[in-house]
Structures are given as C-alpha cells and as structure tokens.
Coordinates of C-alpha atoms in Angstrom, one line a residue:
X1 CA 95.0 97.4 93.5
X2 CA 96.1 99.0 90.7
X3 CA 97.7 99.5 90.9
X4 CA 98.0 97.7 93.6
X5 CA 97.9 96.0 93.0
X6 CA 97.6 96.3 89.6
X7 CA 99.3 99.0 88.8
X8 CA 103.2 100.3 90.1
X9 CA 102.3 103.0 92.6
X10 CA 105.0 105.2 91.7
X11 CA 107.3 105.4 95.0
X12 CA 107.0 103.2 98.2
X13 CA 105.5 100.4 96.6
X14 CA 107.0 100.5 93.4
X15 CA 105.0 98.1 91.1
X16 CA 101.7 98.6 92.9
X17 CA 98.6 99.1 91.2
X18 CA 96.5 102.2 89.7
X19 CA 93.8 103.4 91.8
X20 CA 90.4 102.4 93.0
X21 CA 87.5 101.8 95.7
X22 CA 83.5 101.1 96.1
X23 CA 80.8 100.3 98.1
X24 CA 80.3 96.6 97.4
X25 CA 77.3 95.2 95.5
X26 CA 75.3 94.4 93.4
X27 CA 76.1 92.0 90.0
X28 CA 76.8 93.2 86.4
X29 CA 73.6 94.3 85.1
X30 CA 73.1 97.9 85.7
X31 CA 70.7 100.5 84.1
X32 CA 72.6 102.2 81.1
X33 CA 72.5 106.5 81.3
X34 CA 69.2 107.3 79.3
X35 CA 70.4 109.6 76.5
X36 CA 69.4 112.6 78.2
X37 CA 71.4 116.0 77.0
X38 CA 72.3 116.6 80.9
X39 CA 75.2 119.9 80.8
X40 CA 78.4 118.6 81.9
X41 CA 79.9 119.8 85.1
X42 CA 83.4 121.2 84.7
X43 CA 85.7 118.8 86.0
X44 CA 89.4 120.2 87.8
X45 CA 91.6 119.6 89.9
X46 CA 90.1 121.6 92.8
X47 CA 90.1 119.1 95.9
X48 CA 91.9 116.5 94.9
X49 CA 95.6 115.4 97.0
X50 CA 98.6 114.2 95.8
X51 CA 100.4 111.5 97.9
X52 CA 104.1 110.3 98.1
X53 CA 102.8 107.8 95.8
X54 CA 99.3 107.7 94.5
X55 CA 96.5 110.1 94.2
X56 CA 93.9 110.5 96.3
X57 CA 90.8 113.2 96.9
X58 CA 88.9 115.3 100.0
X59 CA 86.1 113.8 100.1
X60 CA 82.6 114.6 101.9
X61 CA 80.0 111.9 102.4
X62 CA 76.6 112.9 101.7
X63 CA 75.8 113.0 105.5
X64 CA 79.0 114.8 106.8
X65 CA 78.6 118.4 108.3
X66 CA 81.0 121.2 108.0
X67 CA 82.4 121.0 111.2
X68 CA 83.0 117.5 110.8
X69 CA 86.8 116.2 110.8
X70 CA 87.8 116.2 107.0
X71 CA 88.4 112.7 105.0
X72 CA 91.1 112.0 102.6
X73 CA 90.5 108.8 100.5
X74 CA 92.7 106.9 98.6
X75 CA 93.1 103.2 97.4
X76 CA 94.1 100.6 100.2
X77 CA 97.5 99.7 98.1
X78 CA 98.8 102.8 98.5
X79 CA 98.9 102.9 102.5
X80 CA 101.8 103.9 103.7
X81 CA 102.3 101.2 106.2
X82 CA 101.9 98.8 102.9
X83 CA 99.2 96.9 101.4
X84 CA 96.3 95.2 103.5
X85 CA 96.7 91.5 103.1
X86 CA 93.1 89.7 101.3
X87 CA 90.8 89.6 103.7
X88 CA 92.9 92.2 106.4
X89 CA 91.0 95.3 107.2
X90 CA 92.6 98.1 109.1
X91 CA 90.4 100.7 111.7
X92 CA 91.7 103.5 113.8
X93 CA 95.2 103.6 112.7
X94 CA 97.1 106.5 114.2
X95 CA 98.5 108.0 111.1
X96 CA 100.3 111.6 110.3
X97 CA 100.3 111.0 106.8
X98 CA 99.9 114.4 104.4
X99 CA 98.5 115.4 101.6
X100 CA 99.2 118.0 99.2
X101 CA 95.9 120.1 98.1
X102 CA 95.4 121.2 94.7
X103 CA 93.7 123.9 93.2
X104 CA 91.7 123.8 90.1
X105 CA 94.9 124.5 88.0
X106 CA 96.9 121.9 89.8
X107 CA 99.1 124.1 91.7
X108 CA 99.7 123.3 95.6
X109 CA 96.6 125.2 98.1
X110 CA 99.2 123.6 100.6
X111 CA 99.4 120.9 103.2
X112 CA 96.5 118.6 104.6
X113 CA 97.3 116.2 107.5
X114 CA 96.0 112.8 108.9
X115 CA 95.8 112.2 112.6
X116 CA 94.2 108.6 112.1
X117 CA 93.4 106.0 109.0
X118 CA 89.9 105.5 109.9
X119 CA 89.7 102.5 107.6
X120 CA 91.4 101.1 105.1
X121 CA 91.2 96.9 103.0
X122 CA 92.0 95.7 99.6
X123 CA 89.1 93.1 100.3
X124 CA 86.1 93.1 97.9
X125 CA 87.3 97.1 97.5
X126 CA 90.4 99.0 97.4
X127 CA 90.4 101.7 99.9
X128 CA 91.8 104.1 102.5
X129 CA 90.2 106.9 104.5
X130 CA 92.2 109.1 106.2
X131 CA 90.7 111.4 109.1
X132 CA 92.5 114.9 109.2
X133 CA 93.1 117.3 111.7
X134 CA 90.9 120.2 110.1
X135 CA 87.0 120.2 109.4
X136 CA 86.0 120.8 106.2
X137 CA 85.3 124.6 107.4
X138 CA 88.5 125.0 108.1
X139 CA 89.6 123.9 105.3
X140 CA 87.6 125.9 103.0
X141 CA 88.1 129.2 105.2
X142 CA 92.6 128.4 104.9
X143 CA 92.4 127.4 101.4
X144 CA 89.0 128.2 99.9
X145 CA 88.5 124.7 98.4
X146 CA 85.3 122.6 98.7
X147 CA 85.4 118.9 99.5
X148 CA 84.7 116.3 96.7
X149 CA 80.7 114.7 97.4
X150 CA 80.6 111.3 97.0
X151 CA 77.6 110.2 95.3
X152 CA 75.0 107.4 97.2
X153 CA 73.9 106.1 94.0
X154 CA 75.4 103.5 91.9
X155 CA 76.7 104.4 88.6
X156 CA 75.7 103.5 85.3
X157 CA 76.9 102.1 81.7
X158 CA 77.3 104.6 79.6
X159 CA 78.2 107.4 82.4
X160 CA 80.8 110.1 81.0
X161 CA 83.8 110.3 83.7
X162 CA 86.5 112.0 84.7
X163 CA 89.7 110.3 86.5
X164 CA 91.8 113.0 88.1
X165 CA 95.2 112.1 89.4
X166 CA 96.6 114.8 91.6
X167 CA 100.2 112.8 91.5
X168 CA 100.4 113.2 87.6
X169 CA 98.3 116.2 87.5
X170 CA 96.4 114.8 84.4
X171 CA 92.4 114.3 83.6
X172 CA 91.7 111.3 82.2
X173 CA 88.1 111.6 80.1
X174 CA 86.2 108.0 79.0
X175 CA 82.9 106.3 80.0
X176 CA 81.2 103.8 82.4
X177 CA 82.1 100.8 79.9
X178 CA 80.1 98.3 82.3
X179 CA 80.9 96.2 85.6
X180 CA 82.4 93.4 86.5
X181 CA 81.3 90.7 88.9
X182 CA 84.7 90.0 90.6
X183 CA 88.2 91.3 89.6
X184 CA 90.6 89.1 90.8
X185 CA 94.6 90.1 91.0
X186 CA 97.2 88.2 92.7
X187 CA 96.0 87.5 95.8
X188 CA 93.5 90.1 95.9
X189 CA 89.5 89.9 94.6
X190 CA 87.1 92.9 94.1
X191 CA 83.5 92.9 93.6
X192 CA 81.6 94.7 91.2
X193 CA 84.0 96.9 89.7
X194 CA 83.7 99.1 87.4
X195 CA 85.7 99.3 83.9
X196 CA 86.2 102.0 81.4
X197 CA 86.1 102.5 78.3
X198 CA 89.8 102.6 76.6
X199 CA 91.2 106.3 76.5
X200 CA 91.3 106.2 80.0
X201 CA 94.4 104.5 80.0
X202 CA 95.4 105.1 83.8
X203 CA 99.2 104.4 84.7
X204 CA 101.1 104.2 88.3
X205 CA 100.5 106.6 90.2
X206 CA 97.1 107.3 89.8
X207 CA 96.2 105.2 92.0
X208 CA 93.4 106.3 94.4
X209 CA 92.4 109.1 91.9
X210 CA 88.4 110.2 92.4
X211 CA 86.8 109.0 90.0
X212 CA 84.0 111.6 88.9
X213 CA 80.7 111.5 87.0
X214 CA 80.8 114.4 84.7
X215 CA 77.3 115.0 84.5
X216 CA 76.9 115.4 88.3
X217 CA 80.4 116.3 89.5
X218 CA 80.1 113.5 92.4
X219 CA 82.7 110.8 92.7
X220 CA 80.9 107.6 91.8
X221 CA 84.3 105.4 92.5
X222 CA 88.0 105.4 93.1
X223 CA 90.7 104.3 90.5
X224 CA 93.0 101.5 91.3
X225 CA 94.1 98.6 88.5
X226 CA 94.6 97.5 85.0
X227 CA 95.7 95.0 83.0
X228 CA 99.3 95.8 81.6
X229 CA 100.6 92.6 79.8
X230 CA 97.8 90.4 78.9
X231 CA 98.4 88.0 81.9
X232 CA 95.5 86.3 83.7
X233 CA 94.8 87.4 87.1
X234 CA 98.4 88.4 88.4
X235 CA 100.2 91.3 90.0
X236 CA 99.3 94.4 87.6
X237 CA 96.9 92.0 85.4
X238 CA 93.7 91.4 86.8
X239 CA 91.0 89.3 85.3
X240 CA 87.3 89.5 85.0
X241 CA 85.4 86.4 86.9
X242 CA 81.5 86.3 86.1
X243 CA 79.1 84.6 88.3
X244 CA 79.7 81.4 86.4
X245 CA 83.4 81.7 86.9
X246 CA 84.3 82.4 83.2
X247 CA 87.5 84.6 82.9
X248 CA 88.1 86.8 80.8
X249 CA 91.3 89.1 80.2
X250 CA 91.8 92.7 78.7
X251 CA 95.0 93.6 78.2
X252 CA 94.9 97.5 78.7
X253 CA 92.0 98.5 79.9
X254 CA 91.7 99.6 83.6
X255 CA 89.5 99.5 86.5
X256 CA 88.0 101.3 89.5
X257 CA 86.1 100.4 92.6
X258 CA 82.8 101.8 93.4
X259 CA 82.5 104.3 96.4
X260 CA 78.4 104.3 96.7
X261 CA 78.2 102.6 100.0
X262 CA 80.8 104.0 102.3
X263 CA 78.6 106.7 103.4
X264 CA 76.4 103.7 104.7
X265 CA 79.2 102.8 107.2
X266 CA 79.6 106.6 108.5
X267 CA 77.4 107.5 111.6
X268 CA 76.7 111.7 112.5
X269 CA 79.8 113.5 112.7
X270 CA 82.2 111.4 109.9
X271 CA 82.5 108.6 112.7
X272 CA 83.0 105.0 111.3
X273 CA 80.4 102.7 112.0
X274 CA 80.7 99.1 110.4
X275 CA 77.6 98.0 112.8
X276 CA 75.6 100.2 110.6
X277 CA 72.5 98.3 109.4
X278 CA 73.4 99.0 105.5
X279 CA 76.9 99.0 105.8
X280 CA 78.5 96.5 103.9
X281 CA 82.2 97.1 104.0
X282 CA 84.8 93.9 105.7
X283 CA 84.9 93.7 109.2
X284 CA 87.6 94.0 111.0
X285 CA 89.4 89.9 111.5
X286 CA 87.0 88.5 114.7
X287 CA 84.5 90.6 114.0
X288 CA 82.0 87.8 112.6
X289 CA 78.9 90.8 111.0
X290 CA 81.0 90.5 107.1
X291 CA 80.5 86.5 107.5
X292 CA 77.3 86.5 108.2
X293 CA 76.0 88.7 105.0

C-alpha cells in the first residue's frame, strides 16, 4: 500500500502508501533478462491519469477490444471510499470518480470518468480498476491517446523500468532488482512483489503509478510502498518475509505489485470474471473459489 499503505498518498489519505498492484504468483526465483541489446521504447507520460491523490494509468488488457468500456487502474489504498481492509475485496462499486489524462509532455488531454469500480483489494495485491464511461475508441478519437497494454508475462530481474507518476508528473528510471515472496505492512500482506533497484526512490503520491518495462513499453506492475524509516513491517515500512519466514528490512527502497494476471480474470468485452479458470485474484468475502486455491 504504499503507500498505502506504505507510503502517504498525498491528499485524502494522508500518510498512505506509494503505488502498486499484480497478478499473484509465483515465488522469488525468476529468470534474469538475458543481456540482449533489445532498443528501448520511449517511455512518457502519454496515458497515464492523475488522481486527487495518487497516480494511476488507462490501461488495456491484452484481450480488450476498442469498443470495449475503458479501465483506469490504480492501487487499492488510494480508493476514494478508503482503503480495503486485509482480506476485503470490493466488485461493482458505482463510482464517478475522474481522472485527469496526460499527454506525453504531462500537460492535461482533459477529463476521464468512472461509472463503476469494477474491482478493487489490498489483499495479496494492491489494486483498483475503474470502468469509464468511454471506450477506448472514444477515447483515442476525443483525445488522440492510446491506452497503456498490460503485459501477460511476468517480469524479470534485471528488467529496465520506468515508474511514471501522473500526480507528480515525474519518471522514475531503475531496474527489476528481484521479488519478494510476501511484503507484509501493517495489517496488510502482498505476494510476490516486486522491488527496485534504488534510484527509483518513489514518494506519496505516486501511488498507483504504471509501472513500465522499457524494453517493451507494457506495464509489467503497479507502484504502491516503501520502506521510509527502517521500521519492520509497519504503516509506510514494509518487510520482506521469505518462505521460511525470515524478515528482512530495507530502509528506502520501494516496491510494486505485479499486474500479469488480471487479464486472466477479464472475460470478452472488459467484463470481470473472478470464476475464470486462471484467475487468481481474492474473492469477494463468501465467495469460497480464493480458499480453495
């Protein structure tokens, strides 16, 4: 929660958390990028939102059509209603939420706006997605700007990324420094999240910023925590938990949850669908599929 949870979220919540989300998964060990000399993508601000409080991005799954209705995603600490409770997952929210969308220089391509949160928990991930009132056509046609793609694939060690915060209107540039079996803050637990590298030093409010592979321009997670003071697993200082339950705290570096697997929970047409075979976001409380995996 970065800033939930673990970092302030500038605004409404004011000590939340920086920014993050991801499919949950898979353990620590993860293929490291070859050494390939793969081009960089340039990397703006072009389709990313800025919030009241946090940053956030519109996004496109990799099976969404253009006439689909148009998701918004940011972290789950930064909903506006405030932040899920551990283990509390929220469907089908009427929400009227907006969003301000930014061009490649930053500057305003004007106003998006949610009718519904179509999901949103800070349980094993840290996220909220917003269904708008526009399809991504429409969209593009008003304001010429392209939807974010979310990548399917899990990211690598190694990976050069790009977190871009439409609230601060800043790039932050490090690498995939490795994953982390469960992040634990507060209340709150993650699984497999990912951690940077130190220069990207993320801060309040950028919360819910994409986090983008640079070598593919998809977002491979979403930005949400760090560790501020060196404190073990509390509000705005989480802790790494391996599978043997050693802890182990860095004070300053930050964190973001992996967004592979929400396309998985997504049937035709943008329509959440936790029943989905693959999907392996929570369920809803008295909805017994998440026990049973």
């Amino acid at each position: 929660m970065t800033r939930i949870s673990s970092r302030p979220l500038v605004g409404m919540l004011a000590t939340l958390l920086l920014t993050g989300t991801a499919a949950l998964g898979a353990g620590t060990a993860h293929a490291t990028t070859p050494a390939a000399k793969t081009k960089p993508k340039a990397v703006d601000f072009a389709g990313t939102v800025a919030l009241s409080n946090c940053s956030g991005s519109l996004i496109k799954l990799p099976n969404s059509g253009d006439n689909d209705p148009a998701l918004v995603m940011s972290n789950g600490h930064c909903l506006e209603t405030g932040m899920p409770g551990p283990g509390q997952v929220i469907t089908d929210q009427p929400s009227s939420r907006t969003f301000t969308l930014l061009k490649s220089d930053a500057s305003s391509a004007g106003t998006l706006r949610a009718t519904k949160v179509a999901y949103s928990t800070m349980t094993d991930t840290d996220v909220t997605l917003y269904e708008l009132n526009q399809t991504y056509a429409q969209i593009k046609q008003r304001y010429r700007i392209d939807a974010l793609n979310l990548s399917s694939d899990h990211p690598t060690t190694g990976t050069p990324i790009k977190v871009v915060s439409g609230y601060w209107k800043k790039i932050y540039s490090c690498n995939v420094d490795g994953f982390v079996h469960e992040l634990h803050e507060a209340d709150w637990t993650w699984k497999d999240s990912l951690r940077y590298t130190p220069s990207c030093n993320t801060i309040g409010g950028t919360s819910g910023s994409p986090v983008i592979d640079a070598n593919t321009g998809k977002v491979v997670a979403i930005n949400n925590t760090g560790n501020e003071n060196g404190e073990q697993c509390t509000m705005n200082n989480p802790c790494e938990v391996d599978e043997n339950g050693q802890v182990t705290v860095r004070q300053g570096i930050n964190y973001a949850e992996e967004t592979y697997g929400i396309g998985k929970c997504f049937a035709p047409g943008n329509k959440l669908d936790l029943s989905l075979p693959d999907c392996a976001l929570p369920q809803p409380a008295g909805d017994d599929t998440y026990a049973r995996r």
